[in-house]
mmCIF file of C-alpha atoms in Angstrom:
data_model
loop_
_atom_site.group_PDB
_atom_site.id
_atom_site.type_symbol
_atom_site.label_atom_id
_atom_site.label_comp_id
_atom_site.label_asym_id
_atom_site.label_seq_id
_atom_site.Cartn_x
_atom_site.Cartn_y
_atom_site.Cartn_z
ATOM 1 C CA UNK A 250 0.000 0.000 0.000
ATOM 2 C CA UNK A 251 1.644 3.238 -0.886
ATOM 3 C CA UNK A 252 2.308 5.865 1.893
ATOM 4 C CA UNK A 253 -0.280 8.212 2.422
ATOM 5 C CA UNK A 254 1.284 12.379 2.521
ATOM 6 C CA UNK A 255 0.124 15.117 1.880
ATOM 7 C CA UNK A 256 2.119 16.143 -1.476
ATOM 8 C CA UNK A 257 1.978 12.233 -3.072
ATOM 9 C CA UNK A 258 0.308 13.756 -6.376
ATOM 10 C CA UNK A 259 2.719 16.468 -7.285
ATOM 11 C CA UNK A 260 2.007 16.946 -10.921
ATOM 12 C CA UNK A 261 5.693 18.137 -11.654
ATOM 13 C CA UNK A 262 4.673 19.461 -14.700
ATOM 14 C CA UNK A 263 1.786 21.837 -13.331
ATOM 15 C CA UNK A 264 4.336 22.855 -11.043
ATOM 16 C CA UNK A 265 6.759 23.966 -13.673
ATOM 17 C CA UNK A 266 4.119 25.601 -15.509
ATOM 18 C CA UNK A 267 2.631 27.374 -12.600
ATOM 19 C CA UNK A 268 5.928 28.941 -11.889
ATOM 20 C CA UNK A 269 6.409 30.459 -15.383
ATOM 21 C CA UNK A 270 2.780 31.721 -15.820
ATOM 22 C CA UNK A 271 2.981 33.440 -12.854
ATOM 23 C CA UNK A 272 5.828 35.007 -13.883
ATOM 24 C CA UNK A 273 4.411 35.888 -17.543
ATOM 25 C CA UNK A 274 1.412 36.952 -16.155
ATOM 26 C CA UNK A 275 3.107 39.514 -13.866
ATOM 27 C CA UNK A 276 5.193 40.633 -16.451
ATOM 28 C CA UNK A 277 2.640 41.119 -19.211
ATOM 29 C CA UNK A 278 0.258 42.762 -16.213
ATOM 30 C CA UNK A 279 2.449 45.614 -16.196
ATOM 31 C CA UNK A 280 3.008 48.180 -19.318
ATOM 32 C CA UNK A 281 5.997 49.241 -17.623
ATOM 33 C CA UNK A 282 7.495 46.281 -16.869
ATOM 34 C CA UNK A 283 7.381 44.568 -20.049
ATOM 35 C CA UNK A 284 8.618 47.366 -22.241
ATOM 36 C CA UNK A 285 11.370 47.841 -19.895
ATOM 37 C CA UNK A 286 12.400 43.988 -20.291
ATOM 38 C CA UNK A 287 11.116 43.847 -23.786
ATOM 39 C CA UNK A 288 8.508 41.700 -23.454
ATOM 40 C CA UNK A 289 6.248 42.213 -26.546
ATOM 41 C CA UNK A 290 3.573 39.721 -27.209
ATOM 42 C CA UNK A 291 3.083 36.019 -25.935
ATOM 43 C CA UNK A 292 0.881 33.105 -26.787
ATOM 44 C CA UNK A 293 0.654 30.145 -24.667
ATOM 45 C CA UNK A 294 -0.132 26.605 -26.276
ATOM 46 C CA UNK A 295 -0.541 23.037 -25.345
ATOM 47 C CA UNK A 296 0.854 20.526 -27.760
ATOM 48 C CA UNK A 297 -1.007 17.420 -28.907
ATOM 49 C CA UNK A 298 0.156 15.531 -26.091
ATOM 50 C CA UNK A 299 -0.700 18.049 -23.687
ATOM 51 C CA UNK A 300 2.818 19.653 -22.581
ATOM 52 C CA UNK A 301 2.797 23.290 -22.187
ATOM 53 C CA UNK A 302 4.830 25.590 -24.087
ATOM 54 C CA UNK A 303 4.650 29.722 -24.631
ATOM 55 C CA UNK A 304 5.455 31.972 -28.021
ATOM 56 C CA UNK A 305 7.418 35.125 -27.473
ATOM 57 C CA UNK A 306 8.085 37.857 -28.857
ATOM 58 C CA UNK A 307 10.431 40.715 -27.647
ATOM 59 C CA UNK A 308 10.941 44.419 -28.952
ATOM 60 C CA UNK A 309 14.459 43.670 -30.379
ATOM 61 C CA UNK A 310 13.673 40.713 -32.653
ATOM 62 C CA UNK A 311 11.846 40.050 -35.403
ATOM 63 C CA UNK A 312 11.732 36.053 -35.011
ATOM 64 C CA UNK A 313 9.461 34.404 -32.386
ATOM 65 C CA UNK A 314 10.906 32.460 -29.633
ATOM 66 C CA UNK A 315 9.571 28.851 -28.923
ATOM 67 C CA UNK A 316 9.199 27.880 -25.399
ATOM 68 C CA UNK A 317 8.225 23.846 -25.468
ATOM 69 C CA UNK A 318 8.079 21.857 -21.923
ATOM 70 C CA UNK A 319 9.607 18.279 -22.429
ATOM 71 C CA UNK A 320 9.450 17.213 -19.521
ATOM 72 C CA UNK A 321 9.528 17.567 -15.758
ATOM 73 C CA UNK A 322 10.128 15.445 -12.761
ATOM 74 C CA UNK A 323 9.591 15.133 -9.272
ATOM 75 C CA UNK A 324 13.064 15.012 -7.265
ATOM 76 C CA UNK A 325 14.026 13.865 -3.749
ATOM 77 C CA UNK A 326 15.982 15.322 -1.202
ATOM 78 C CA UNK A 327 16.872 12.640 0.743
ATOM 79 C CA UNK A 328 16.830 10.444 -2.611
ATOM 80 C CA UNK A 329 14.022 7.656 -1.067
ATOM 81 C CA UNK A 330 10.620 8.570 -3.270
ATOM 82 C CA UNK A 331 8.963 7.139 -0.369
ATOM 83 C CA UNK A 332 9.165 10.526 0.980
ATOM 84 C CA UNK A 333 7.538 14.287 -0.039
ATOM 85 C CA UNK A 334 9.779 15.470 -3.191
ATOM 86 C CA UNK A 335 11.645 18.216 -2.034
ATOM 87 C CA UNK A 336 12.008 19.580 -5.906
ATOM 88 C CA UNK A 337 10.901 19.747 -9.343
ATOM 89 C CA UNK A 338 12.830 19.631 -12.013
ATOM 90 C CA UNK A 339 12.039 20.368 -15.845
ATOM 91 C CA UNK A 340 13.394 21.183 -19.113
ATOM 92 C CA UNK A 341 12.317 23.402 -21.995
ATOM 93 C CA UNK A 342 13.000 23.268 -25.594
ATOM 94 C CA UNK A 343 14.397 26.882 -26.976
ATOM 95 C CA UNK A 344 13.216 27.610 -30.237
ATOM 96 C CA UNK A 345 14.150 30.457 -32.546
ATOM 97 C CA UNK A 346 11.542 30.917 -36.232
ATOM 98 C CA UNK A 347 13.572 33.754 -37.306
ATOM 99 C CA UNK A 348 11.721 36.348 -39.868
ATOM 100 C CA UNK A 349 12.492 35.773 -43.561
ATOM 101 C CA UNK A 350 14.172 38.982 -43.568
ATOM 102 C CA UNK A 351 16.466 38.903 -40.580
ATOM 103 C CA UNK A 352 19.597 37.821 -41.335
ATOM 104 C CA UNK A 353 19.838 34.750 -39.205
ATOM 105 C CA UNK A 354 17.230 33.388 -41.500
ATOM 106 C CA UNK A 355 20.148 32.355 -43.930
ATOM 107 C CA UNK A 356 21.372 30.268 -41.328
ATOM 108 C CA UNK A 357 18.831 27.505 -40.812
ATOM 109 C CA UNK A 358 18.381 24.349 -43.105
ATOM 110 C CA UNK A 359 17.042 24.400 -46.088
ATOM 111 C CA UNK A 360 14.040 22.385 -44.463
ATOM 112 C CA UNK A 361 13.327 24.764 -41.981
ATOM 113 C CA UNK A 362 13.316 27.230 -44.240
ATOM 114 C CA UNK A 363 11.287 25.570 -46.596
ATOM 115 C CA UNK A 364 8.804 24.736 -43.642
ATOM 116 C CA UNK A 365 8.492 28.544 -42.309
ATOM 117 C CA UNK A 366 6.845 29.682 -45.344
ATOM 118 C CA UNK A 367 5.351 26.510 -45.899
ATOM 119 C CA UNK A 368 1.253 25.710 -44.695
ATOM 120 C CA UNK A 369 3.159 24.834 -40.951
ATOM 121 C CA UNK A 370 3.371 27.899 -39.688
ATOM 122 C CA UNK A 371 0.603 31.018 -39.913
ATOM 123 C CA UNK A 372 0.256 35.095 -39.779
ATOM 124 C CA UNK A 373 1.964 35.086 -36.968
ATOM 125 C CA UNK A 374 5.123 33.632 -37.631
ATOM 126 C CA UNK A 375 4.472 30.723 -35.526
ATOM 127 C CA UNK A 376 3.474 27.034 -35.950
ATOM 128 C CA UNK A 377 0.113 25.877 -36.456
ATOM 129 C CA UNK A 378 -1.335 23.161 -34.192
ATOM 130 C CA UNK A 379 -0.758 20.732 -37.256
ATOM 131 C CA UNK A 380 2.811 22.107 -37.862
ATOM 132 C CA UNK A 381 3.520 21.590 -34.094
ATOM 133 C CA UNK A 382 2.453 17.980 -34.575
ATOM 134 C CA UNK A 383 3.995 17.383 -38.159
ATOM 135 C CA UNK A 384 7.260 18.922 -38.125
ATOM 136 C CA UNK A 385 10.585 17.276 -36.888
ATOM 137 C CA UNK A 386 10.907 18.151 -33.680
ATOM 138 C CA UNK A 387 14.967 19.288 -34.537
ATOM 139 C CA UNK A 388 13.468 22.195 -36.505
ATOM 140 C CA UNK A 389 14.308 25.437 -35.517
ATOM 141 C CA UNK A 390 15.280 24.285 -32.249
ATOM 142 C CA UNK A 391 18.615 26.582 -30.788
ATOM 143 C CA UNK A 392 19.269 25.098 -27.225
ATOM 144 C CA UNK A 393 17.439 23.938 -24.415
ATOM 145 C CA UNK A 394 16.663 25.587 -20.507
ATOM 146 C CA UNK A 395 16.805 22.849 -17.438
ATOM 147 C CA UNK A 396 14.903 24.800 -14.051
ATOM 148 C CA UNK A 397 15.395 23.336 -10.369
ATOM 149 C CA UNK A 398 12.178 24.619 -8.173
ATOM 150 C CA UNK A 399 10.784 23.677 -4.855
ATOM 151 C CA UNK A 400 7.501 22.179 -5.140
ATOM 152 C CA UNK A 401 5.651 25.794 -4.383
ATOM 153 C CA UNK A 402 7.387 26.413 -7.733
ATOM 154 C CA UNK A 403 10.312 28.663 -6.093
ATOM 155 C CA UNK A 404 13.220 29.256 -9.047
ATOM 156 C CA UNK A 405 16.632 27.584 -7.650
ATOM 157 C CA UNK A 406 18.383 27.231 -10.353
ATOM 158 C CA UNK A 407 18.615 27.782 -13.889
ATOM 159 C CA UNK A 408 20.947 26.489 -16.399
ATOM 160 C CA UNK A 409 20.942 27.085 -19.851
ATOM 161 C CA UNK A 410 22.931 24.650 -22.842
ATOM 162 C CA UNK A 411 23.652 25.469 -26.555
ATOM 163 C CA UNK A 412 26.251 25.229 -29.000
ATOM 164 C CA UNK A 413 27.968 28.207 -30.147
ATOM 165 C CA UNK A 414 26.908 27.072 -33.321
ATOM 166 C CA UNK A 415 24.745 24.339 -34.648
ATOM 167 C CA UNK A 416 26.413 22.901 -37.102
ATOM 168 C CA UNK A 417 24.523 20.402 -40.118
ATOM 169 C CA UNK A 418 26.642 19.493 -43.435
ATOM 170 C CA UNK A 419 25.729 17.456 -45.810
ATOM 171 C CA UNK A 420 27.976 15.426 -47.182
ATOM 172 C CA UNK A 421 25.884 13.944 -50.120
ATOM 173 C CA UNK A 422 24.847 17.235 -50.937
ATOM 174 C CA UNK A 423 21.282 18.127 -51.531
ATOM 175 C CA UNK A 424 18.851 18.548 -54.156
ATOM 176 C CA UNK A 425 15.439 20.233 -54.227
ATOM 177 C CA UNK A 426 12.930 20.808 -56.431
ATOM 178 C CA UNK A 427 12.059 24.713 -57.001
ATOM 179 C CA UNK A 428 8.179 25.831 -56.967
ATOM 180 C CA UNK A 429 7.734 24.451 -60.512
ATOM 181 C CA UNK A 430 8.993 21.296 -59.961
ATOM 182 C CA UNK A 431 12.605 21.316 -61.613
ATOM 183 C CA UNK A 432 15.658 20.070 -60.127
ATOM 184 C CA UNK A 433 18.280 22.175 -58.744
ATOM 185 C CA UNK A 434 21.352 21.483 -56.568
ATOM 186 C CA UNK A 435 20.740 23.208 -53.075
ATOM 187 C CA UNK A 436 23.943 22.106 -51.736
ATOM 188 C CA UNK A 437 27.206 20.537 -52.969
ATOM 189 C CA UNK A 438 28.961 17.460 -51.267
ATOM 190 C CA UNK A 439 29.843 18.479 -47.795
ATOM 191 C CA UNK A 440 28.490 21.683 -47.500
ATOM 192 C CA UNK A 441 26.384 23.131 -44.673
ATOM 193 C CA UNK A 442 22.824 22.847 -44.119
ATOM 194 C CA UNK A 443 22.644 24.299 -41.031
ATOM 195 C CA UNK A 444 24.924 26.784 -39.107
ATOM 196 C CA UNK A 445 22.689 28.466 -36.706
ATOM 197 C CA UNK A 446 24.208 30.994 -34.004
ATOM 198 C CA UNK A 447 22.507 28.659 -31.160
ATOM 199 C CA UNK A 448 24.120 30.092 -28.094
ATOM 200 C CA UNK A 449 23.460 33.887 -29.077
ATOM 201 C CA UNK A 450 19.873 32.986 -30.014
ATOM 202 C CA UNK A 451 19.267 31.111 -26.416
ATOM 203 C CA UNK A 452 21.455 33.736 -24.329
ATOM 204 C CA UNK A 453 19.597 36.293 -25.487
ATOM 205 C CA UNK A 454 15.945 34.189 -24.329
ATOM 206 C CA UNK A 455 18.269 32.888 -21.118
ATOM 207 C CA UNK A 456 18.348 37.031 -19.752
ATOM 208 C CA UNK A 457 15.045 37.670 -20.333
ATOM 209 C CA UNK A 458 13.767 35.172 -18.422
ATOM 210 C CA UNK A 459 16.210 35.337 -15.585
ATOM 211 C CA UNK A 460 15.435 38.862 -15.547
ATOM 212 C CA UNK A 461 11.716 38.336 -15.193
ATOM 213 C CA UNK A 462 11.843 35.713 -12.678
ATOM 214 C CA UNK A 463 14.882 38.178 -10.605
ATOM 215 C CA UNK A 464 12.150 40.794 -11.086
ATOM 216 C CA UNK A 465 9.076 39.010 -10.484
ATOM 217 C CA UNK A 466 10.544 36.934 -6.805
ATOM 218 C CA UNK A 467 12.133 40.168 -5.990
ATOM 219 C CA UNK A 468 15.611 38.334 -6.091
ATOM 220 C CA UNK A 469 19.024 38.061 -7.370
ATOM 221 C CA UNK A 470 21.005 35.453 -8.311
ATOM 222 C CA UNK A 471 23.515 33.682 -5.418
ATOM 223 C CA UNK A 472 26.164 32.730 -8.351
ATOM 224 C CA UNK A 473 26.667 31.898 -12.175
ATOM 225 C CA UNK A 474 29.152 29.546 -13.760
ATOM 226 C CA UNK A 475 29.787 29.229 -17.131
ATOM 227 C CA UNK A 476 31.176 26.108 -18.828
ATOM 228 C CA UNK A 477 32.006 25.061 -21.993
ATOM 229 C CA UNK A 478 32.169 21.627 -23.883
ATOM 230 C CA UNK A 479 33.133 20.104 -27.152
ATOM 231 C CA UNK A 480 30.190 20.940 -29.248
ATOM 232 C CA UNK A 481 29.750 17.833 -32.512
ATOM 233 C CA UNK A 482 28.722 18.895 -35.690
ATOM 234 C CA UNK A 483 25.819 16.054 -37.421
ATOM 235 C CA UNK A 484 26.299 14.630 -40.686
ATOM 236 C CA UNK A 485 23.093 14.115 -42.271
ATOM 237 C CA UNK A 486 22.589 11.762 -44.617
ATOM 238 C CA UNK A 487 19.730 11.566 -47.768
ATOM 239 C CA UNK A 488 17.441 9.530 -45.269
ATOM 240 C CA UNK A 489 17.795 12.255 -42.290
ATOM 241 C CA UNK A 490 19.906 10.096 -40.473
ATOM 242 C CA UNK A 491 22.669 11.750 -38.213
ATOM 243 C CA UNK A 492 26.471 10.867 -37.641
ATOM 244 C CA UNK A 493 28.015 12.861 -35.088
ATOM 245 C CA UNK A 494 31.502 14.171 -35.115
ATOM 246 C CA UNK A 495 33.856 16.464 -33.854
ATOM 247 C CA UNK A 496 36.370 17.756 -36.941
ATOM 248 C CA UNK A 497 35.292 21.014 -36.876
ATOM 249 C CA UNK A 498 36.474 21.547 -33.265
ATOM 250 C CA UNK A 499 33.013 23.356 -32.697
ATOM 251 C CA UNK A 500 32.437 24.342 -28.771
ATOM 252 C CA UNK A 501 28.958 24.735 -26.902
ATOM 253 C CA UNK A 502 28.439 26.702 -23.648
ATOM 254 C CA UNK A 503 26.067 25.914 -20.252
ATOM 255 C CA UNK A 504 25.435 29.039 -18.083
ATOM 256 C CA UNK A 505 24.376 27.895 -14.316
ATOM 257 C CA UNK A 506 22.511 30.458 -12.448
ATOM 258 C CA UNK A 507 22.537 29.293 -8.637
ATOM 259 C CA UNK A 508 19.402 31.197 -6.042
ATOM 260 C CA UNK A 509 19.532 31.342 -2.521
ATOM 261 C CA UNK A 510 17.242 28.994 -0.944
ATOM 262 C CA UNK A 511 13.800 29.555 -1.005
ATOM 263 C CA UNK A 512 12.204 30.783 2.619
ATOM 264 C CA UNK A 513 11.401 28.091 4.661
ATOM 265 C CA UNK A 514 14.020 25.498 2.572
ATOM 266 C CA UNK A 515 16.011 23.779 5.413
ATOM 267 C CA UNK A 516 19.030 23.320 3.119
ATOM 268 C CA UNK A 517 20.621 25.159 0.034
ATOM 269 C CA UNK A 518 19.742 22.815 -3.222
ATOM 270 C CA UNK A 519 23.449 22.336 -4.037
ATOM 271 C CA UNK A 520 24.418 20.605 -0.742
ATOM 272 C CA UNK A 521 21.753 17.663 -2.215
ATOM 273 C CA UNK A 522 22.553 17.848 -6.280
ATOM 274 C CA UNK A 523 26.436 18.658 -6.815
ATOM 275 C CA UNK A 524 27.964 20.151 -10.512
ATOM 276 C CA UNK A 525 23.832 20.334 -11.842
ATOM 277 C CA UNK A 526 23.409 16.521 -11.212
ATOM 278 C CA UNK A 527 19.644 17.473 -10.904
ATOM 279 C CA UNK A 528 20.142 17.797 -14.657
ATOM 280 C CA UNK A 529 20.630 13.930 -15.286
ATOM 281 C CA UNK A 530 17.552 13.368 -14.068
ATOM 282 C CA UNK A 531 15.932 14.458 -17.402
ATOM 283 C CA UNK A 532 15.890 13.233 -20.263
ATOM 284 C CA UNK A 533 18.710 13.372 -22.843
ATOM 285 C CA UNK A 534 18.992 16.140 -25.013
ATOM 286 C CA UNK A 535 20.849 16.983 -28.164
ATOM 287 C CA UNK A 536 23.748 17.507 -26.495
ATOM 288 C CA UNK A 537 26.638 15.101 -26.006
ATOM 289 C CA UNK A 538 26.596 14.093 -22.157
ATOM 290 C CA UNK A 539 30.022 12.137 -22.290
ATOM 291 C CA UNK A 540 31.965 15.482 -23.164
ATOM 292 C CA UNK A 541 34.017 17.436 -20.385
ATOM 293 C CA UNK A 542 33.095 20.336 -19.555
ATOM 294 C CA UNK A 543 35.596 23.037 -18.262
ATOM 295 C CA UNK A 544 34.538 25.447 -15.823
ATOM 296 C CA UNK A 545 35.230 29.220 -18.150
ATOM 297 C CA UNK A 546 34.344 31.922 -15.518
ATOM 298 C CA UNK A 547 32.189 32.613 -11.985
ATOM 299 C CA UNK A 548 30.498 35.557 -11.012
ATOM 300 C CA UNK A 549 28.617 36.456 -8.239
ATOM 301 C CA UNK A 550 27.545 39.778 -6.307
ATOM 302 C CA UNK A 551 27.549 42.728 -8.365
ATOM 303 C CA UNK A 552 29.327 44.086 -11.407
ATOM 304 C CA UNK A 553 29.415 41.500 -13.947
ATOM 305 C CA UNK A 554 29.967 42.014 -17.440
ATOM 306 C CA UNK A 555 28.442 38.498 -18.046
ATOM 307 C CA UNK A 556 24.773 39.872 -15.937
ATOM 308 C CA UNK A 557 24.338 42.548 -18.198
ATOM 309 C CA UNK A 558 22.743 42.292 -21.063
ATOM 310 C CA UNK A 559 21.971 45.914 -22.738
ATOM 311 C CA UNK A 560 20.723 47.856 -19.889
ATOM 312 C CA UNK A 561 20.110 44.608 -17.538
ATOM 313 C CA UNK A 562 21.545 43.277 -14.494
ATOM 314 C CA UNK A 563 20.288 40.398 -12.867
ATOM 315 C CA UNK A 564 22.054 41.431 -9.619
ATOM 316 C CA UNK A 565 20.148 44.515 -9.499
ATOM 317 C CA UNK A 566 16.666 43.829 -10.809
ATOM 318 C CA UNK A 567 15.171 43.263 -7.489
ATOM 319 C CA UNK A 568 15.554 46.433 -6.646
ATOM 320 C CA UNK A 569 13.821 48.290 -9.588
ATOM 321 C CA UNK A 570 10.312 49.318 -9.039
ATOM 322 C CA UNK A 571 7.779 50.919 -11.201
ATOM 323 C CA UNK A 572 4.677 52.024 -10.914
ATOM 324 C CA UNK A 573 1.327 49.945 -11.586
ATOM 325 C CA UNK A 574 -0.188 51.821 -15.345
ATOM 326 C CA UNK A 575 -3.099 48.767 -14.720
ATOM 327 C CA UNK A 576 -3.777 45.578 -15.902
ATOM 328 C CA UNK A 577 -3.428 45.195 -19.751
ATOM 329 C CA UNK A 578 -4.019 41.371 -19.769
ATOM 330 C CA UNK A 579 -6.251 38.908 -18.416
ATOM 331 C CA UNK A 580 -4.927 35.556 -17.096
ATOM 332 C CA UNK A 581 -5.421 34.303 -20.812
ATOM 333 C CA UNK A 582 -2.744 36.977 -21.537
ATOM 334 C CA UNK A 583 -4.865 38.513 -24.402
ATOM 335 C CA UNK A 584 -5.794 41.873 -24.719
ATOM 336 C CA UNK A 585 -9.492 43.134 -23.519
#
């Protein structure tokens, strides 16, 4: 018979939801707030097997970020699951669909580019419900956000993985067929499909939301390492199949973001999960796990070139205060 407690049904990922809608929802709440942190526009979604995930746009792009929820678990600290979880863990896919006019566009696969002015995707410049459910999953995807909380959905850490950049070649080269049906070589033998600026695209989402959650939970960050690893490049062959390998001596880069323990926690999350080993608890992502990675740089208090994105700085967000212009949104986050 299973134990009986209070918090057996933790839906880990309601939990991680929770804790980012709130945070949207506070954001988007406040005129002030939002075009300070250059939050434009957002559109939640649900994909066909019922994950959450969240389109954004900001004031200095003209893509659309994808926000998809893979997964999330519950986490113990005392490691026996016959206990409370102490945390929740999840992961989020970062996707960039880049506007056919910004430059980055050049950089994505053929595919993707084929698919973003394809039937997949609509006005907007995001996928449809179909395209969500029909398109690789790889597509336009830039690198990926793994979030530590407490179980009331408190923010402890924060790590964010990408490559530098996301390398595709092709070494059979590739031929499409234009819109009237002819032949015509896209790519020769070996050259690049893909060679997408992954860890620019997913800093840039990284600050935004670390500044909205500082901002938001009236907090600032307790440390941040950054790391960096041996990033592969993929072979792709005519079938879609993948080869990694590491010629091009490519690098990727994980940002850690460490908060001071929530009120009430009897212990700092780190003394329980050492070097982000919270992390292996999800799922595997695109990255190679088996790599070293070398500790690049620490920061903590204030003064960091690394916090400071344009006018930002994480260490000093908490402090910022503006005044209340009324609610724009309702908790749908549409306009009324």
């Amino acid at each position: 018979m299973a134990p009986e407690y209070p918090m057996a049904h933790i839906d880990p990922v309601a939990v991680f939801e929770s804790s980012f809608h709130s945070m949207f929802l506070e954001i988007f709440n406040n005129e002030s707030v939002s075009e300070y942190f250059g939050f434009w526009r957002i559109s939640p979604f649900h994909s066909a097997d019922g994950m959450p995930g969240w389109y954004l746009w900001f004031q200095e792009k003209p893509g659309v970020y994808g926000l998809f929820v893979e997964d999330a678990v519950c986490l113990y600290g005392d490691e026996k699951s016959d206990n409370p979880p102490s945390f929740v863990a999840g992961r989020i896919r970062i996707m960039y669909y880049p506007d056919v006019e910004e430059e980055v566009f050049e950089t994505f696969s053929w595919f993707e580019k084929i698919a973003l002015m394809g039937p997949f995707f609509d006005a907007t410049g995001t996928p449809t419900a179909e395209g969500r459910q029909h398109m690789d999953e790889s597509f336009f995807t830039v690198g990926h956000m793994d979030s530590l909380l407490t179980v009331d959905g408190s923010l402890l850490e924060f790590v964010c993985t990408a490559p530098q950049t996301w390398v595709d070649l092709r070494p059979e080269g590739l031929v499409l067929n234009d819109p009237e049906g002819r032949p015509f070589q896209a790519l020769q033998p070996g050259e690049r499909d893909r060679d997408v600026p992954g860890w620019r695209l997913s800093r840039f989402l990284f600050d935004k939301i670390v500044s909205g959650f500082c901002y938001c939970r009236k907090c600032a960050p307790k440390q941040a390492d950054m790391y960096e690893f041996e990033m592969p490049e993929f072979s792709v062959d005519p079938k879609a199949r993948a080869r990694e390998s590491f010629a091009l001596a490519l690098s990727g880069y994980q940002l850690q973001v460490v908060f001071p323990p929530a009120v009430g926690l009897a212990f700092d999350s780190r003394e329980l999960y050492q070097e982000m080993n919270w992390c292996r608890e999800l799922p595997d992502g695109p990255f190679p796990r088996k790599t070293p990675i070398r500790r690049v740089q620490t920061w903590s208090g204030n003064g960091h070139e690394l916090s400071k994105p344009g006018d930002f700085d994480w260490w000093g967000i908490k402090s910022l205060h503006f005044h209340d212009h009324g609610g724009r949104l309702c908790a749908c986050y549409k306009d009324h």
